[in-house]
GROMACS .gro file of C-alpha atoms in nm:
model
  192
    1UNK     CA    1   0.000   0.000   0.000
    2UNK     CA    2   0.281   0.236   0.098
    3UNK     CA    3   0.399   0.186  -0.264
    4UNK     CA    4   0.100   0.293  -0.441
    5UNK     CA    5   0.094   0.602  -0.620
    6UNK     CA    6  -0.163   0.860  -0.415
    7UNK     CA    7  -0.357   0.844  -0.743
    8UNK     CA    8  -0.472   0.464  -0.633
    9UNK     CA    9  -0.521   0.522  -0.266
   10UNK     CA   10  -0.633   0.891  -0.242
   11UNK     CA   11  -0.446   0.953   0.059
   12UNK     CA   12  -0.076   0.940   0.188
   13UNK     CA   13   0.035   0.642   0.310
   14UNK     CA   14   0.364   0.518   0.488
   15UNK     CA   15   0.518   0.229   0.632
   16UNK     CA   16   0.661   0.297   0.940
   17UNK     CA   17   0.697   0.092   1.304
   18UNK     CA   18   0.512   0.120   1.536
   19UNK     CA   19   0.795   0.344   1.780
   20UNK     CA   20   0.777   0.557   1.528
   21UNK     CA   21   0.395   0.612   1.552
   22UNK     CA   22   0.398   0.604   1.904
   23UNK     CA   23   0.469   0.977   1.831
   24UNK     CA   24   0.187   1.072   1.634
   25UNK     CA   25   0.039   1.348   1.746
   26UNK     CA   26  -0.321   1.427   1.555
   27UNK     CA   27  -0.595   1.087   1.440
   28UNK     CA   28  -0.417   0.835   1.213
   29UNK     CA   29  -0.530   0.507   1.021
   30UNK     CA   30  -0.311   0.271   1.140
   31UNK     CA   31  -0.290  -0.105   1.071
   32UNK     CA   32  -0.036  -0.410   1.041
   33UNK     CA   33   0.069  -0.458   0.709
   34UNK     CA   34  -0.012  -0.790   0.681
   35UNK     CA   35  -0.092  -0.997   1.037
   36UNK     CA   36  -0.386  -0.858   1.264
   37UNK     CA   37  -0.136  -0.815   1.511
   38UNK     CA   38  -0.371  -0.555   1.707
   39UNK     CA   39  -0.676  -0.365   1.527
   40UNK     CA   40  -0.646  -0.188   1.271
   41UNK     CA   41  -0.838   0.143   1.322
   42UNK     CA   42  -0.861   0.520   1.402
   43UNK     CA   43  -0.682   0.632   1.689
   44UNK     CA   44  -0.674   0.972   1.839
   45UNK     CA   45  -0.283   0.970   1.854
   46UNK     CA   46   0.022   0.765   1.946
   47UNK     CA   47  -0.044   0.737   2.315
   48UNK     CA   48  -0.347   0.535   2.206
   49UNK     CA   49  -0.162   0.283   2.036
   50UNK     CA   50  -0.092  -0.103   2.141
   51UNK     CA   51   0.273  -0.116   2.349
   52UNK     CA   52   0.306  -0.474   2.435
   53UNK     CA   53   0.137  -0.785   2.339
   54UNK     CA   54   0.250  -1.145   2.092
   55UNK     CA   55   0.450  -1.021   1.813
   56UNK     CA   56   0.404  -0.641   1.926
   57UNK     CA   57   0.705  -0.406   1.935
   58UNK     CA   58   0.881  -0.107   1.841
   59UNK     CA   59   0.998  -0.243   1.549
   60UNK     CA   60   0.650  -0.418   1.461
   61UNK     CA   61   0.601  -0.301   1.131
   62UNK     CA   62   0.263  -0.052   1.047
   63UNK     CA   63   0.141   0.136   0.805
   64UNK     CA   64  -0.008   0.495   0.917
   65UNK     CA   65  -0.266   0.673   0.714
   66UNK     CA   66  -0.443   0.974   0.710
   67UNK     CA   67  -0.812   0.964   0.797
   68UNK     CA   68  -1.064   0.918   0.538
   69UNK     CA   69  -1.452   0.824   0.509
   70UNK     CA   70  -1.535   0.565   0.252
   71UNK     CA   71  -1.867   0.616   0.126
   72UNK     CA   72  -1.863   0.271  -0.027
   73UNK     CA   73  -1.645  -0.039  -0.017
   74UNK     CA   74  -1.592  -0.368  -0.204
   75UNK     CA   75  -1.363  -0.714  -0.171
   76UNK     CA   76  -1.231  -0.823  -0.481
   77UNK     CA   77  -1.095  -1.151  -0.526
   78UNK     CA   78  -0.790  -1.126  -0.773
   79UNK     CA   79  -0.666  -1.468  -0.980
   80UNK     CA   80  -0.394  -1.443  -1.219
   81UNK     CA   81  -0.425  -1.043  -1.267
   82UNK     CA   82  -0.822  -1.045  -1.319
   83UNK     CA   83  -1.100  -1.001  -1.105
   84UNK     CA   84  -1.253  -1.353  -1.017
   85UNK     CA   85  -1.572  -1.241  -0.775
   86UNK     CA   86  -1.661  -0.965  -0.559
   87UNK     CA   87  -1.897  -0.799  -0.310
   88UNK     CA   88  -1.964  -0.489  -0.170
   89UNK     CA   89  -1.909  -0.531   0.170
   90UNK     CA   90  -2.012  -0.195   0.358
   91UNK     CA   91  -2.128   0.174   0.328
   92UNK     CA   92  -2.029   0.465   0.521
   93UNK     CA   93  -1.828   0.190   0.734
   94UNK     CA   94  -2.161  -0.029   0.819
   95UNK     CA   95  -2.195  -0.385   0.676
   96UNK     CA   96  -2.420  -0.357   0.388
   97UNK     CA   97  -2.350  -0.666   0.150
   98UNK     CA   98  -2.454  -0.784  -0.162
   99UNK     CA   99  -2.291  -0.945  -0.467
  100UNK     CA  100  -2.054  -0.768  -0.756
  101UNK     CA  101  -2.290  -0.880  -1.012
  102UNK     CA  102  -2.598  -0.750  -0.887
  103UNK     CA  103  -2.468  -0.363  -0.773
  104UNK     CA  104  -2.514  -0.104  -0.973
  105UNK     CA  105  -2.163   0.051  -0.921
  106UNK     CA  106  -2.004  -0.270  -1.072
  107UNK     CA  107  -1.876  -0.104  -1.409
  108UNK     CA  108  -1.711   0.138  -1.206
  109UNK     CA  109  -1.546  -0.090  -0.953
  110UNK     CA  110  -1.394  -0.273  -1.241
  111UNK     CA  111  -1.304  -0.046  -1.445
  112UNK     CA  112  -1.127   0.092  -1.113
  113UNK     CA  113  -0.961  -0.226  -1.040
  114UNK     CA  114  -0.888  -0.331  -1.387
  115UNK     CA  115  -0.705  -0.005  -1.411
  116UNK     CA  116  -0.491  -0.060  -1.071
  117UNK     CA  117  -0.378  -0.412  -1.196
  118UNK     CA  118  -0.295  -0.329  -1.544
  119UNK     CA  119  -0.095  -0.058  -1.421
  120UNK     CA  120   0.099  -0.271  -1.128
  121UNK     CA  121   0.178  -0.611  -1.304
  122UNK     CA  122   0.389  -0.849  -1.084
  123UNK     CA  123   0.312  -0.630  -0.795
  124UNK     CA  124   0.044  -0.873  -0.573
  125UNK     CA  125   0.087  -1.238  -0.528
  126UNK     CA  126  -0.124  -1.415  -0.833
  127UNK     CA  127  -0.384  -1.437  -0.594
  128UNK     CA  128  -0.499  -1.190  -0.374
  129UNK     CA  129  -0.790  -0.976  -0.215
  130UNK     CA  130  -0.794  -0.605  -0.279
  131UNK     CA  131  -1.076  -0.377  -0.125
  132UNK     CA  132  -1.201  -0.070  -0.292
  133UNK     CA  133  -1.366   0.183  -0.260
  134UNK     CA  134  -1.503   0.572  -0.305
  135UNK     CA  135  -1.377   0.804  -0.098
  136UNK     CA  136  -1.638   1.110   0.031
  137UNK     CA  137  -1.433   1.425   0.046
  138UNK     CA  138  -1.528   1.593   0.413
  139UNK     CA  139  -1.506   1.944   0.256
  140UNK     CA  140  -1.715   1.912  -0.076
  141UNK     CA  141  -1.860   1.549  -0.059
  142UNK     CA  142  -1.736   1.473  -0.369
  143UNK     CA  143  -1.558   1.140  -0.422
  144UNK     CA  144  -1.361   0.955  -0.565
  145UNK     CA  145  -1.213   0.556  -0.649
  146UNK     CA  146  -0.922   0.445  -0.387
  147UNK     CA  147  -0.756   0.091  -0.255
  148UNK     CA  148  -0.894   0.076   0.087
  149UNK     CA  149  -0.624  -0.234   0.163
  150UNK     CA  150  -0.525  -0.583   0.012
  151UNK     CA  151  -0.533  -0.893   0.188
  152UNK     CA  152  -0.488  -1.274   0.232
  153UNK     CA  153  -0.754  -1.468   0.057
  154UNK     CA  154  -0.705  -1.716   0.358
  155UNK     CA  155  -0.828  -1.491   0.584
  156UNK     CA  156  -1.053  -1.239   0.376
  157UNK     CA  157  -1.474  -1.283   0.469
  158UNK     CA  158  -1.619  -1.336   0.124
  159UNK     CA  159  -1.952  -1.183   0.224
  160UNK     CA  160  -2.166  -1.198  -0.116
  161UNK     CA  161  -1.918  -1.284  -0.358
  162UNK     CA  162  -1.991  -1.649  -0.549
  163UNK     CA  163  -1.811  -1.890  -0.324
  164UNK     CA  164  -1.751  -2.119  -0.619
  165UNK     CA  165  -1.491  -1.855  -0.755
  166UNK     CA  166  -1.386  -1.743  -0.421
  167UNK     CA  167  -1.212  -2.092  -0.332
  168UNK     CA  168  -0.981  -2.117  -0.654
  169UNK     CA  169  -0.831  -1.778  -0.486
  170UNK     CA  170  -0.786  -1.919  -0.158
  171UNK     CA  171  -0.608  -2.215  -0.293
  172UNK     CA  172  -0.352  -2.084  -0.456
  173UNK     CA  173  -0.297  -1.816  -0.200
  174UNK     CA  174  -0.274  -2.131   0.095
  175UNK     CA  175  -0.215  -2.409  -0.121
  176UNK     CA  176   0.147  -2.668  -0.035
  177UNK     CA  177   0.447  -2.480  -0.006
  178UNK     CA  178   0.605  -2.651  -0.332
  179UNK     CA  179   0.279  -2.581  -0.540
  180UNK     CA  180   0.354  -2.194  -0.532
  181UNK     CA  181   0.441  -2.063  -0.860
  182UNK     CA  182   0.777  -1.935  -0.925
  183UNK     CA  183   0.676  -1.579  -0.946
  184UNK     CA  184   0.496  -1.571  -0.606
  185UNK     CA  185   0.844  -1.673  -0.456
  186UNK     CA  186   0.926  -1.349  -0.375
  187UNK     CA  187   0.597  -1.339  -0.183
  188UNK     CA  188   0.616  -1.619   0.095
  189UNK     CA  189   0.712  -1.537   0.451
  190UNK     CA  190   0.975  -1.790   0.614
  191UNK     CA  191   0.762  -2.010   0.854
  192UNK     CA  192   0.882  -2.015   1.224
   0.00000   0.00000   0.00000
């Protein structure tokens, strides 16, 4: 995410630890990277943050965000570069689901998406989830297409999207360690 051009995300994102954000003085978006090592969420500054805990740190790695309101969001489930299912998954931060295929915004959500792979090849594991969304501007309400995050397919609630498709993305993504194609080498974790 910290990677991603601002024209993706609509908002500045860094990767940071979390000593560093201990520091943070105003409301950040803060969340682990890739493990839900604590919640990812809002907090009113760096006093507020996690200090201790499993696998918590000041060298934990986090990404810090600025605040934003999505008016809309949706889970994408990505195979091979290409969008295999979806569902929108919440408005205005409440769980409102229903399937890709039956929302009117779908055009736009692909198009979106289509656009962010195209641009990024060899960037995301061959499979992957990737949330996104429209963000609401606070001053003019206008808004606008963004990532909201990506994550594991493993671990990713497929609220509406067509289970059928769903599974072929979770396979690959948690499938035996000698199955993994060559190119998502540079993706796997060493196991402790």
């Amino acid at each position: 995410m910290a990677e991603l051009p601002e024209g993706f995300t609509g908002r500045r994102i860094e990767l940071t630890t979390l000593s560093e954000a201990w520091a943070g003085r105003r409301p950040m978006f803060l969340k682990p990277p890739g493990d839900k090592q604590f919640p990812a969420a809002v907090y009113a500054d760096g006093t507020r943050l996690p200090r201790g805990g499993e696998r918590i740190g000041p060298d934990t790695p986090v990404l810090v965000s600025e605040v934003v309101t999505f008016a809309v969001e949706y889970r994408l489930f990505v195979l091979d570069g290409r969008i295999a299912t979806g569902s929108r998954y919440a408005r205005y931060g409440r769980l409102d689901v229903a399937a890709l295929e039956q929302d009117p915004e779908e055009p736009a959500v692909r198009a979106f998406a289509e656009e962010l792979l195209s641009s990024r090849p060899g960037t995301v594991p061959s499979a992957v989830v990737i949330d996104v969304g429209r963000i609401q501007d606070p001053d003019t309400g206008a808004e606008r297409w963004a990532v909201v995050e990506a994550n594991m397919p493993w671990f990713a609630h497929g609220y509406a999207a067509r289970p059928n498709l769903v599974l072929p993305v979770v396979l690959r993504s948690a499938g035996p360690r000698d199955q993994v194609l060559a190119r998502d080498h540079r993706f796997l974790r060493p196991t402790a």
